Coordinates of C-alpha atoms and ligand atoms in Angstrom, one line a residue:
M11 CA -79.1 -150.0 30.7
H12 CA -75.8 -150.8 32.4
I13 CA -75.2 -151.3 36.1
T14 CA -73.9 -148.1 37.5
S15 CA -70.5 -149.2 38.5
Q16 CA -68.1 -151.5 36.8
P17 CA -66.6 -154.2 39.0
K18 CA -63.3 -153.5 40.8
L19 CA -60.7 -155.8 39.4
P20 CA -58.9 -157.9 42.0
P21 CA -55.1 -158.4 42.0
T22 CA -54.3 -160.8 39.1
Q23 CA -51.3 -162.5 40.5
L24 CA -50.9 -165.8 42.4
F25 CA -51.9 -165.8 46.1
I26 CA -49.4 -168.0 48.0
D27 CA -48.8 -168.0 51.7
G28 CA -50.7 -164.8 52.2
A29 CA -48.9 -162.8 49.5
W30 CA -49.6 -161.8 45.9
E31 CA -46.8 -162.8 43.6
P32 CA -46.2 -163.2 39.8
A33 CA -45.8 -166.7 38.3
T34 CA -42.2 -167.9 38.4
T35 CA -41.9 -167.9 34.7
G36 CA -43.6 -164.5 34.3
A37 CA -46.2 -166.1 32.0
A38 CA -49.7 -164.7 31.8
I39 CA -53.0 -165.6 30.2
P40 CA -55.3 -162.9 28.7
V41 CA -58.8 -162.6 30.2
I42 CA -61.3 -162.1 27.4
N43 CA -64.7 -160.4 27.9
P44 CA -67.0 -162.9 26.0
A45 CA -69.5 -160.1 25.3
T46 CA -67.0 -158.2 23.2
G47 CA -64.1 -160.6 22.4
E48 CA -61.8 -157.9 23.9
R49 CA -59.0 -158.4 26.5
I50 CA -59.8 -157.1 30.0
V51 CA -56.6 -157.9 31.8
D52 CA -54.0 -160.7 32.1
I53 CA -53.9 -163.3 34.9
A54 CA -50.7 -165.1 36.0
A55 CA -50.1 -168.5 34.4
G56 CA -48.8 -170.5 37.3
G57 CA -46.8 -173.7 36.6
A58 CA -45.2 -176.6 38.5
D59 CA -42.9 -174.4 40.6
D60 CA -45.7 -172.1 41.7
I61 CA -47.9 -175.1 42.6
D62 CA -45.0 -176.5 44.6
R63 CA -44.7 -173.3 46.6
A64 CA -48.4 -173.1 47.2
V65 CA -48.6 -176.8 48.3
R66 CA -45.6 -176.3 50.7
A67 CA -47.4 -173.2 52.2
A68 CA -50.6 -175.2 52.7
R69 CA -48.7 -178.2 54.0
A70 CA -46.7 -176.0 56.5
Q71 CA -49.9 -174.4 57.7
F72 CA -51.6 -177.8 58.1
D73 CA -48.8 -179.5 59.8
G74 CA -47.5 -176.6 61.9
G75 CA -50.8 -174.9 62.5
P76 CA -52.5 -173.1 63.8
W77 CA -55.5 -173.6 61.4
S78 CA -56.1 -177.3 61.9
R79 CA -55.6 -177.0 65.7
L80 CA -57.9 -174.0 66.2
P81 CA -61.1 -174.8 68.1
G82 CA -63.9 -175.5 65.6
S83 CA -65.8 -172.6 67.0
E84 CA -63.0 -170.2 66.0
R85 CA -62.9 -171.5 62.5
G86 CA -66.7 -171.2 62.4
R87 CA -66.5 -167.6 63.5
L88 CA -64.1 -166.8 60.6
L89 CA -66.2 -168.6 58.1
A90 CA -69.3 -166.7 59.3
R91 CA -67.3 -163.5 58.9
A92 CA -66.4 -164.6 55.4
A93 CA -70.1 -165.1 54.6
E94 CA -70.8 -161.5 55.7
L95 CA -68.1 -160.1 53.6
I96 CA -69.1 -162.0 50.5
E97 CA -72.7 -160.9 51.0
A98 CA -71.6 -157.3 51.3
D99 CA -69.5 -157.6 48.1
A100 CA -72.3 -159.4 46.2
E101 CA -72.8 -156.8 43.5
N102 CA -69.1 -156.5 42.7
L103 CA -68.7 -160.3 42.6
A104 CA -71.7 -160.7 40.4
A105 CA -70.4 -158.0 38.0
L106 CA -67.0 -159.7 37.9
E107 CA -68.7 -163.0 36.8
S108 CA -70.6 -161.2 34.1
L109 CA -67.5 -159.5 32.8
D110 CA -65.3 -162.6 33.0
M111 CA -67.5 -165.4 31.8
G112 CA -70.7 -163.7 30.5
K113 CA -73.2 -164.8 33.2
A114 CA -76.2 -162.5 33.3
Y115 CA -75.6 -160.1 36.2
M116 CA -79.0 -160.6 37.8
E117 CA -78.5 -164.4 37.7
A118 CA -75.2 -164.2 39.4
L119 CA -76.6 -161.7 42.0
N120 CA -79.7 -163.8 42.7
A121 CA -78.4 -167.3 42.5
D122 CA -74.6 -167.8 42.5
I123 CA -73.5 -165.3 45.1
P124 CA -76.3 -166.1 47.6
M125 CA -75.4 -169.8 47.2
A126 CA -71.8 -169.0 48.0
V127 CA -72.8 -167.0 51.1
A128 CA -75.2 -169.8 52.2
T129 CA -72.4 -172.3 51.8
F130 CA -70.0 -170.4 54.0
R131 CA -72.8 -169.9 56.6
H132 CA -73.8 -173.6 56.5
F133 CA -70.2 -174.8 57.1
A134 CA -69.5 -172.2 59.7
G135 CA -72.2 -174.0 61.6
W136 CA -70.5 -177.3 61.1
A137 CA -67.1 -176.3 62.3
D138 CA -67.6 -177.1 66.0
K139 CA -69.9 -180.1 65.4
V140 CA -67.5 -182.5 63.6
T141 CA -67.7 -185.4 66.0
G142 CA -67.0 -189.1 66.2
T143 CA -69.0 -191.9 67.8
Q144 CA -68.6 -194.2 70.7
V145 CA -69.2 -197.7 69.6
P146 CA -70.2 -200.5 72.0
V147 CA -68.0 -203.6 71.1
P148 CA -67.6 -206.9 72.9
D149 CA -64.9 -207.4 75.5
Y150 CA -61.4 -208.1 74.4
F151 CA -60.3 -211.5 75.8
G152 CA -62.4 -210.9 78.9
R153 CA -61.4 -207.2 79.3
P154 CA -63.8 -204.4 78.6
R155 CA -63.0 -202.0 75.8
L156 CA -63.8 -198.4 75.2
S157 CA -63.9 -197.8 71.4
Y158 CA -64.6 -194.5 69.7
T159 CA -64.0 -192.8 66.4
K160 CA -62.6 -189.4 65.6
R161 CA -63.0 -187.3 62.4
E162 CA -59.7 -185.7 61.5
P163 CA -59.1 -183.2 58.7
I164 CA -57.8 -185.0 55.7
G165 CA -54.9 -182.5 55.1
V166 CA -54.1 -180.4 52.1
V167 CA -56.9 -180.3 49.5
G168 CA -56.1 -179.6 45.9
A169 CA -59.2 -178.0 44.5
I170 CA -59.8 -177.4 40.8
T171 CA -62.9 -175.5 39.6
P172 CA -64.6 -174.9 36.2
W173 CA -65.6 -171.6 34.6
N174 CA -69.4 -171.8 34.7
A175 CA -70.1 -170.9 38.3
P176 CA -66.7 -169.8 39.6
T177 CA -67.6 -168.2 43.0
M178 CA -70.3 -170.7 43.9
I179 CA -68.1 -173.8 43.1
A180 CA -65.1 -172.2 44.8
A181 CA -67.3 -171.8 47.9
W182 CA -68.4 -175.5 47.6
K183 CA -64.8 -176.5 47.7
L184 CA -63.4 -174.1 50.3
A185 CA -66.1 -173.9 53.0
P186 CA -66.3 -177.6 54.0
A187 CA -62.6 -178.1 53.7
L188 CA -61.9 -175.0 55.9
A189 CA -64.6 -175.9 58.4
V190 CA -62.9 -179.2 59.4
G191 CA -59.4 -177.7 59.5
C192 CA -58.0 -178.6 56.0
T193 CA -55.8 -176.2 54.1
V194 CA -56.3 -175.6 50.3
V195 CA -54.6 -174.9 47.1
L196 CA -57.2 -173.8 44.6
K197 CA -56.7 -173.7 40.8
P198 CA -59.6 -171.8 39.2
A199 CA -60.5 -172.2 35.5
E200 CA -58.3 -170.1 33.2
E201 CA -61.4 -168.7 31.4
A202 CA -62.8 -167.2 34.6
S203 CA -60.5 -166.6 37.6
L204 CA -61.3 -163.0 38.5
S205 CA -64.1 -163.7 41.0
T206 CA -62.1 -166.4 42.8
L207 CA -59.2 -163.9 43.2
R208 CA -61.7 -161.4 44.7
L209 CA -63.0 -164.2 46.9
V210 CA -59.6 -164.9 48.4
E211 CA -59.2 -161.2 49.1
L212 CA -62.4 -161.4 51.1
L213 CA -61.3 -164.5 53.0
T214 CA -58.1 -162.8 54.0
E215 CA -60.1 -159.7 55.2
A216 CA -62.2 -162.2 57.2
G217 CA -59.1 -163.2 59.1
I218 CA -58.3 -166.6 57.5
P219 CA -54.6 -167.0 58.3
K220 CA -51.9 -167.0 55.6
G221 CA -51.2 -170.4 53.9
V222 CA -54.7 -171.7 54.6
V223 CA -56.1 -170.8 51.2
N224 CA -53.7 -170.4 48.3
V225 CA -54.8 -169.7 44.7
V226 CA -52.7 -170.5 41.7
T227 CA -54.3 -169.4 38.5
G228 CA -53.1 -171.0 35.3
R229 CA -53.8 -173.6 32.6
G230 CA -55.3 -176.9 33.4
T231 CA -52.6 -178.8 31.6
E232 CA -49.8 -177.0 33.6
A233 CA -51.0 -175.7 37.0
G234 CA -53.9 -178.2 37.2
A235 CA -51.9 -181.2 36.3
S236 CA -49.1 -180.3 38.6
L237 CA -51.5 -179.9 41.5
V238 CA -53.0 -183.3 40.9
R239 CA -49.6 -185.0 40.8
H240 CA -48.1 -183.2 43.8
R241 CA -47.3 -185.6 46.6
G242 CA -48.0 -183.0 49.2
V243 CA -51.7 -183.0 48.3
D244 CA -53.9 -185.4 50.3
K245 CA -57.1 -185.0 48.4
V246 CA -58.1 -183.7 45.0
S247 CA -61.5 -182.1 44.8
F248 CA -62.4 -181.6 41.1
T249 CA -65.4 -180.1 39.3
G250 CA -65.2 -180.1 35.5
S251 CA -65.5 -182.4 32.5
P252 CA -65.5 -186.2 32.6
E253 CA -62.5 -186.3 30.3
V254 CA -60.3 -184.4 32.7
G255 CA -62.0 -186.1 35.7
S256 CA -60.9 -189.4 34.4
Q257 CA -57.3 -188.3 34.0
I258 CA -57.4 -187.0 37.6
A259 CA -58.8 -190.3 38.9
V260 CA -55.9 -192.2 37.3
A261 CA -53.3 -189.8 38.6
A262 CA -54.8 -189.7 42.1
G263 CA -55.3 -193.5 42.1
E264 CA -51.6 -194.1 41.4
S265 CA -50.8 -192.7 44.9
F266 CA -54.0 -193.7 46.6
R267 CA -55.2 -190.1 47.2
R268 CA -58.8 -189.4 47.9
T269 CA -60.8 -187.6 45.2
T270 CA -64.2 -186.1 44.7
L271 CA -65.2 -185.8 41.1
E272 CA -68.1 -183.6 40.2
L273 CA -68.5 -184.0 36.4
G274 CA -71.0 -183.2 33.7
G275 CA -74.6 -184.1 33.1
K276 CA -77.3 -184.7 30.5
S277 CA -80.2 -184.4 32.8
P278 CA -83.8 -185.3 31.9
Q279 CA -86.9 -183.4 32.7
L280 CA -89.9 -185.8 32.7
V281 CA -93.1 -183.9 31.9
F282 CA -96.2 -185.9 32.6
P283 CA -99.6 -185.1 31.2
D284 CA -101.0 -184.2 34.6
A285 CA -98.4 -181.4 35.1
D286 CA -99.5 -177.8 35.2
L287 CA -97.8 -176.6 32.0
A288 CA -98.4 -172.9 32.7
K289 CA -96.2 -173.4 35.8
V290 CA -93.8 -175.9 34.2
L291 CA -92.7 -174.2 31.0
P292 CA -91.0 -171.1 32.4
T293 CA -88.9 -173.2 34.8
A294 CA -88.4 -176.0 32.3
A295 CA -87.0 -173.4 29.9
L296 CA -84.9 -171.8 32.6
S297 CA -83.4 -175.2 33.5
V298 CA -81.9 -175.6 30.0
F299 CA -81.2 -171.9 29.1
A300 CA -79.9 -170.5 32.4
N301 CA -76.3 -169.4 32.2
Q302 CA -76.6 -170.0 28.4
G303 CA -77.0 -173.7 29.2
Q304 CA -73.6 -173.9 30.7
V305 CA -74.8 -175.7 33.8
C306 CA -73.9 -179.2 34.9
A307 CA -77.5 -179.8 36.0
A308 CA -79.1 -178.3 32.9
G309 CA -82.3 -180.2 32.1
S310 CA -81.3 -180.5 28.5
R311 CA -83.4 -183.7 27.7
I312 CA -87.0 -182.8 27.9
L313 CA -89.1 -186.0 27.9
A314 CA -92.7 -185.1 27.3
H315 CA -95.8 -187.3 27.1
R316 CA -96.9 -187.5 23.5
S317 CA -100.4 -186.0 24.4
I318 CA -98.7 -182.7 25.3
L319 CA -95.6 -182.9 23.1
D320 CA -96.6 -180.1 20.8
E321 CA -97.7 -177.9 23.7
V322 CA -94.3 -178.4 25.4
V323 CA -92.3 -177.7 22.2
D324 CA -94.4 -174.5 21.5
G325 CA -94.1 -173.3 25.1
L326 CA -90.3 -173.9 25.1
C327 CA -89.9 -172.1 21.8
A328 CA -91.9 -169.1 23.1
Q329 CA -89.7 -169.0 26.2
A330 CA -86.6 -169.2 24.1
Q331 CA -87.8 -166.4 21.8
A332 CA -88.6 -164.2 24.8
A333 CA -85.1 -164.4 26.2
R334 CA -83.4 -161.0 26.4
I335 CA -80.0 -161.7 25.0
G336 CA -77.3 -159.1 25.3
D337 CA -74.8 -157.4 27.5
P338 CA -74.6 -159.6 30.6
L339 CA -73.9 -156.5 32.8
D340 CA -77.4 -155.1 31.9
P341 CA -79.8 -156.0 34.6
E342 CA -82.6 -156.6 32.0
T343 CA -80.5 -159.2 30.2
T344 CA -81.6 -162.8 30.8
M345 CA -78.9 -164.5 28.5
G346 CA -75.4 -163.3 28.0
P347 CA -72.8 -164.7 25.6
L348 CA -71.2 -168.2 25.8
V349 CA -67.9 -168.2 27.7
S350 CA -65.6 -168.3 24.7
E351 CA -65.3 -168.6 20.9
A352 CA -64.2 -172.2 21.3
Q353 CA -67.4 -172.9 23.3
L354 CA -69.5 -171.2 20.7
D355 CA -68.0 -173.3 18.0
R356 CA -68.5 -176.4 20.0
V357 CA -72.2 -175.6 20.6
L358 CA -72.7 -174.7 16.9
G359 CA -71.2 -178.0 16.0
Y360 CA -73.9 -179.8 18.1
V361 CA -76.6 -177.7 16.4
E362 CA -75.3 -178.9 13.1
S363 CA -75.1 -182.5 14.3
G364 CA -78.7 -182.3 15.4
R365 CA -79.8 -181.1 12.0
A366 CA -77.6 -183.7 10.2
Q367 CA -79.0 -186.6 12.3
G368 CA -82.6 -185.5 11.3
A369 CA -83.8 -183.8 14.4
R370 CA -86.3 -180.9 13.8
L371 CA -85.0 -177.5 14.8
A372 CA -88.1 -175.8 16.1
T373 CA -86.3 -172.5 17.0
G374 CA -82.9 -170.8 17.4
G375 CA -79.4 -172.2 17.0
Q376 CA -78.0 -169.2 15.1
R377 CA -75.1 -167.1 16.2
L378 CA -76.1 -163.5 17.0
G379 CA -73.9 -160.8 15.5
S380 CA -70.2 -161.1 15.0
R381 CA -69.0 -159.3 18.2
G382 CA -69.0 -161.5 21.3
Y383 CA -70.1 -165.1 21.5
F384 CA -73.9 -164.9 21.5
L385 CA -76.2 -167.7 20.4
E386 CA -80.0 -167.9 20.0
P387 CA -81.3 -170.6 22.4
A388 CA -82.3 -173.7 20.4
V389 CA -85.1 -176.2 20.7
F390 CA -84.9 -179.5 18.8
V391 CA -87.5 -182.2 18.6
G392 CA -85.8 -185.6 18.3
S393 CA -85.1 -189.0 19.8
N394 CA -82.9 -190.1 22.7
D395 CA -80.3 -191.9 20.6
L396 CA -79.2 -188.7 18.8
K397 CA -75.8 -187.2 19.7
I398 CA -77.5 -184.0 20.9
A399 CA -79.5 -186.2 23.4
Q400 CA -76.6 -188.3 24.6
E401 CA -73.7 -185.9 24.8
E402 CA -73.3 -182.9 27.1
I403 CA -73.5 -179.8 24.9
F404 CA -73.0 -177.2 27.7
G405 CA -74.9 -174.6 25.7
P406 CA -78.5 -173.4 25.3
V407 CA -79.8 -176.4 23.3
A408 CA -82.9 -178.3 24.4
T409 CA -83.9 -181.7 22.9
V410 CA -87.6 -182.6 23.3
I411 CA -88.4 -186.3 23.1
G412 CA -91.8 -187.9 23.3
F413 CA -92.9 -190.9 25.5
D414 CA -96.1 -192.9 25.7
D415 CA -96.2 -194.1 29.3
E416 CA -94.4 -193.8 32.6
A417 CA -92.3 -196.9 32.1
E418 CA -90.9 -195.5 28.8
A419 CA -90.3 -192.1 30.4
V420 CA -88.2 -193.8 33.1
R421 CA -86.4 -196.0 30.6
L422 CA -85.5 -192.9 28.4
A423 CA -84.4 -190.9 31.5
N424 CA -82.0 -193.6 32.6
D425 CA -80.7 -194.2 29.0
S426 CA -77.8 -192.0 29.5
A427 CA -74.1 -192.3 30.5
Y428 CA -74.6 -189.4 32.9
G429 CA -76.6 -189.4 36.2
L430 CA -76.4 -186.0 37.9
T431 CA -80.0 -184.7 38.3
A432 CA -83.5 -185.2 37.0
V433 CA -86.7 -183.1 37.2
V434 CA -90.1 -184.7 37.5
W435 CA -93.1 -182.5 36.5
T436 CA -96.3 -184.0 37.9
E437 CA -99.2 -183.1 40.1
Q438 CA -99.6 -186.7 41.2
L439 CA -97.9 -187.4 44.6
S440 CA -97.6 -191.1 44.1
R441 CA -96.2 -190.8 40.6
A442 CA -93.6 -188.3 41.9
H443 CA -92.3 -190.7 44.5
R444 CA -92.6 -193.8 42.2
V445 CA -90.6 -192.2 39.4
A446 CA -88.1 -190.6 41.8
D447 CA -87.4 -194.0 43.2
Q448 CA -86.4 -195.4 39.7
L449 CA -84.1 -192.6 38.4
R450 CA -80.4 -193.4 38.4
V451 CA -79.2 -189.9 39.4
G452 CA -77.7 -188.0 42.4
A453 CA -80.7 -185.7 42.9
V454 CA -84.3 -185.7 41.8
W455 CA -86.2 -182.4 41.9
V456 CA -90.0 -182.6 41.7
N457 CA -91.8 -179.6 40.3
A458 CA -88.7 -177.5 40.6
W459 CA -85.3 -177.1 39.1
G460 CA -81.9 -175.9 40.4
A461 CA -82.8 -176.6 44.0
P462 CA -79.4 -177.6 45.5
D463 CA -78.7 -176.5 49.0
P464 CA -75.5 -176.5 51.0
G465 CA -77.2 -178.8 53.5
L466 CA -77.9 -181.5 50.8
P467 CA -75.3 -183.9 49.4
W468 CA -74.3 -183.0 45.8
G469 CA -72.8 -185.3 43.2
G470 CA -73.6 -187.8 40.5
R471 CA -73.5 -191.3 39.2
G472 CA -71.9 -192.8 36.1
L473 CA -70.1 -190.2 33.9
S474 CA -71.4 -187.5 36.3
G475 CA -68.8 -188.4 38.8
I476 CA -67.8 -190.1 42.1
G477 CA -68.4 -188.9 45.6
R478 CA -70.5 -186.2 47.2
E479 CA -69.8 -182.8 48.5
L480 CA -71.9 -180.4 50.7
G481 CA -74.0 -181.2 53.8
A482 CA -72.8 -184.0 56.1
A483 CA -71.3 -185.7 53.1
G484 CA -69.1 -182.7 52.5
I485 CA -67.7 -183.1 56.1
A486 CA -67.1 -186.8 55.6
A487 CA -65.4 -186.1 52.2
H488 CA -62.8 -183.9 54.0
T489 CA -62.1 -186.0 57.0
E490 CA -60.5 -189.3 57.8
E491 CA -62.3 -191.4 60.4
K492 CA -59.9 -192.9 63.0
V493 CA -60.7 -195.6 65.5
V494 CA -59.3 -195.5 69.0
S495 CA -59.8 -198.7 71.0
V496 CA -58.7 -198.7 74.7
V497 CA -58.6 -202.1 76.5
L498 CA -59.5 -201.1 80.1
Ligands
NAD511 P1 -62.7 -178.8 32.2 O1 -62.6 -180.2 32.7 O2 -62.1 -178.4 30.9 O3 -61.9 -177.8 33.2 C1 -62.2 -177.8 34.6 C2 -60.9 -177.4 35.4 O4 -59.9 -178.4 35.2 C3 -60.3 -176.1 34.9 O5 -59.8 -175.4 36.0 C4 -59.1 -176.6 34.0 O6 -58.1 -175.7 34.0 C5 -58.7 -177.8 34.8 N1 -58.0 -178.8 34.0 C6 -58.0 -179.0 32.6 N2 -57.2 -180.0 32.3 C7 -56.6 -180.4 33.4 C8 -55.6 -181.5 33.7 N3 -55.1 -182.2 32.7 N4 -55.3 -181.7 35.0 C9 -55.9 -180.9 36.0 N5 -56.7 -179.9 35.8 C10 -57.1 -179.7 34.5 O7 -64.2 -178.3 32.4 P2 -64.8 -176.9 32.1 O8 -64.9 -176.7 30.6 O9 -64.1 -175.8 32.8 O10 -66.2 -177.0 32.8 C11 -67.3 -177.6 32.2 C12 -67.5 -179.0 32.7 O11 -67.7 -178.9 34.2 C13 -68.8 -179.6 32.2 O12 -68.6 -180.9 31.9 C14 -69.7 -179.4 33.4 O13 -70.8 -180.3 33.4 C15 -68.8 -179.7 34.5 N6 -69.4 -179.1 35.8 C16 -69.8 -180.0 36.8 C17 -70.4 -179.6 37.9 C18 -70.9 -180.5 39.0 O14 -71.1 -180.1 40.1 N7 -71.2 -181.8 38.7 C19 -70.6 -178.2 38.1 C20 -70.1 -177.3 37.1 C21 -69.5 -177.8 36.0

């Protein structure tokens, strides 16, 4: 079964200062449907000149207004309107994600798009509540002082997003920046830009003025690198791989620009013997196979107490084998294709490495058919020192690792260069808190997975990145705090 209507393709040009225009060079990038390997359309391949025009437009809007000078309540009203329009367009946006990057339609419709809507709503509520503090300080040489702080928008934000959750992550970048009065140049991933282009149409319809949000599609090495180096950008907000994140940190560091780096993960799921496995296994499997494993917070290292190891492996295999793999636009499909042939090859390489290093492949790991980039979800049983347990695969590959006691479980969980999220599966309240306390990650989920919320800070430690976005931390990340001290 297919959904009844195909998505409506958005304009595929650059969106600069409120107008759609081609890339200066006329260059384009083909958009490939990963379910078929066929070209859908071309998007503009923006370069340095296009980034320069977009940054100038964002700069002019920030410096000359009116966006940054609007009352917060008015910005909030427009963001709330944007949330309404995104919600009304949810089916179309979800179908665009399926077509563009292979995410199962129902997953996009039930998870990604509602999260984008919730993010705009959350930050609509913040827009008129960005306040400073009045700080009581001692007199200045015998004269009283009134000292207070203000939170001012940081300026022009250069936002760069990955392909795995395009609408949701674009919302994470845009909504907090816009709430405080920043303007933005957004460079979506070249593999999946269509839903972002639709999103900017919706923001325009909501009444966001021209120049406030500019979108330059294009390659990372050209448009992305130009955005990062442009001196008109005050902050770089990046979500993507640690390799690119590190280059961005260096480039931004040279000119002391602020950055938020949301990078990869190799998140553990700690399954204790007191956990209710009937409840755990479907979610534990979802946490590593959702979006074909192309999730930064994928719980790809499953640490199971040895007394239940076999049961956990068998349960995960059963869940993997029950996946309905196929056309991502079909509402019955639970797993679509990987995003690209390159990603499929990369993941198959990891499957081979797992085998070569002696891990036991309990199920899956084979390419399905020759059309599109489909892969059977794989479950390995191995140890934490293997490459498949240490490196981010970004594909549907689980590695199950045994432990003997709580201390070993915590040690294995923390034995990773990454530190984004962790899941603790236990029915013991005290164990849940005790273990959560010891995990070196940005977020711990107990008896749940994939529970981010726009009100909670999001970000990682170690190779998973620097800084936090969303919630109050998202407001702080887009503002500068200024002190005013008046000697009375
Ligand atoms: P990527 O780093 O290859 O690309 C991300 C973005 O950076 C793309 O828009 C790309 O065009 C751009 N880019 C590439 N090279 C660049 C350069 N030299 N300068 C500037 N920009 C450049 O990552 P990806 O393959 O698109 O995404 C997968 C990665 O993203 C994974 O590591 C995943 O874990 C991570 N991710 C993290 C989070 C999080 O919130 N922590 C969320 C989703 C994805």
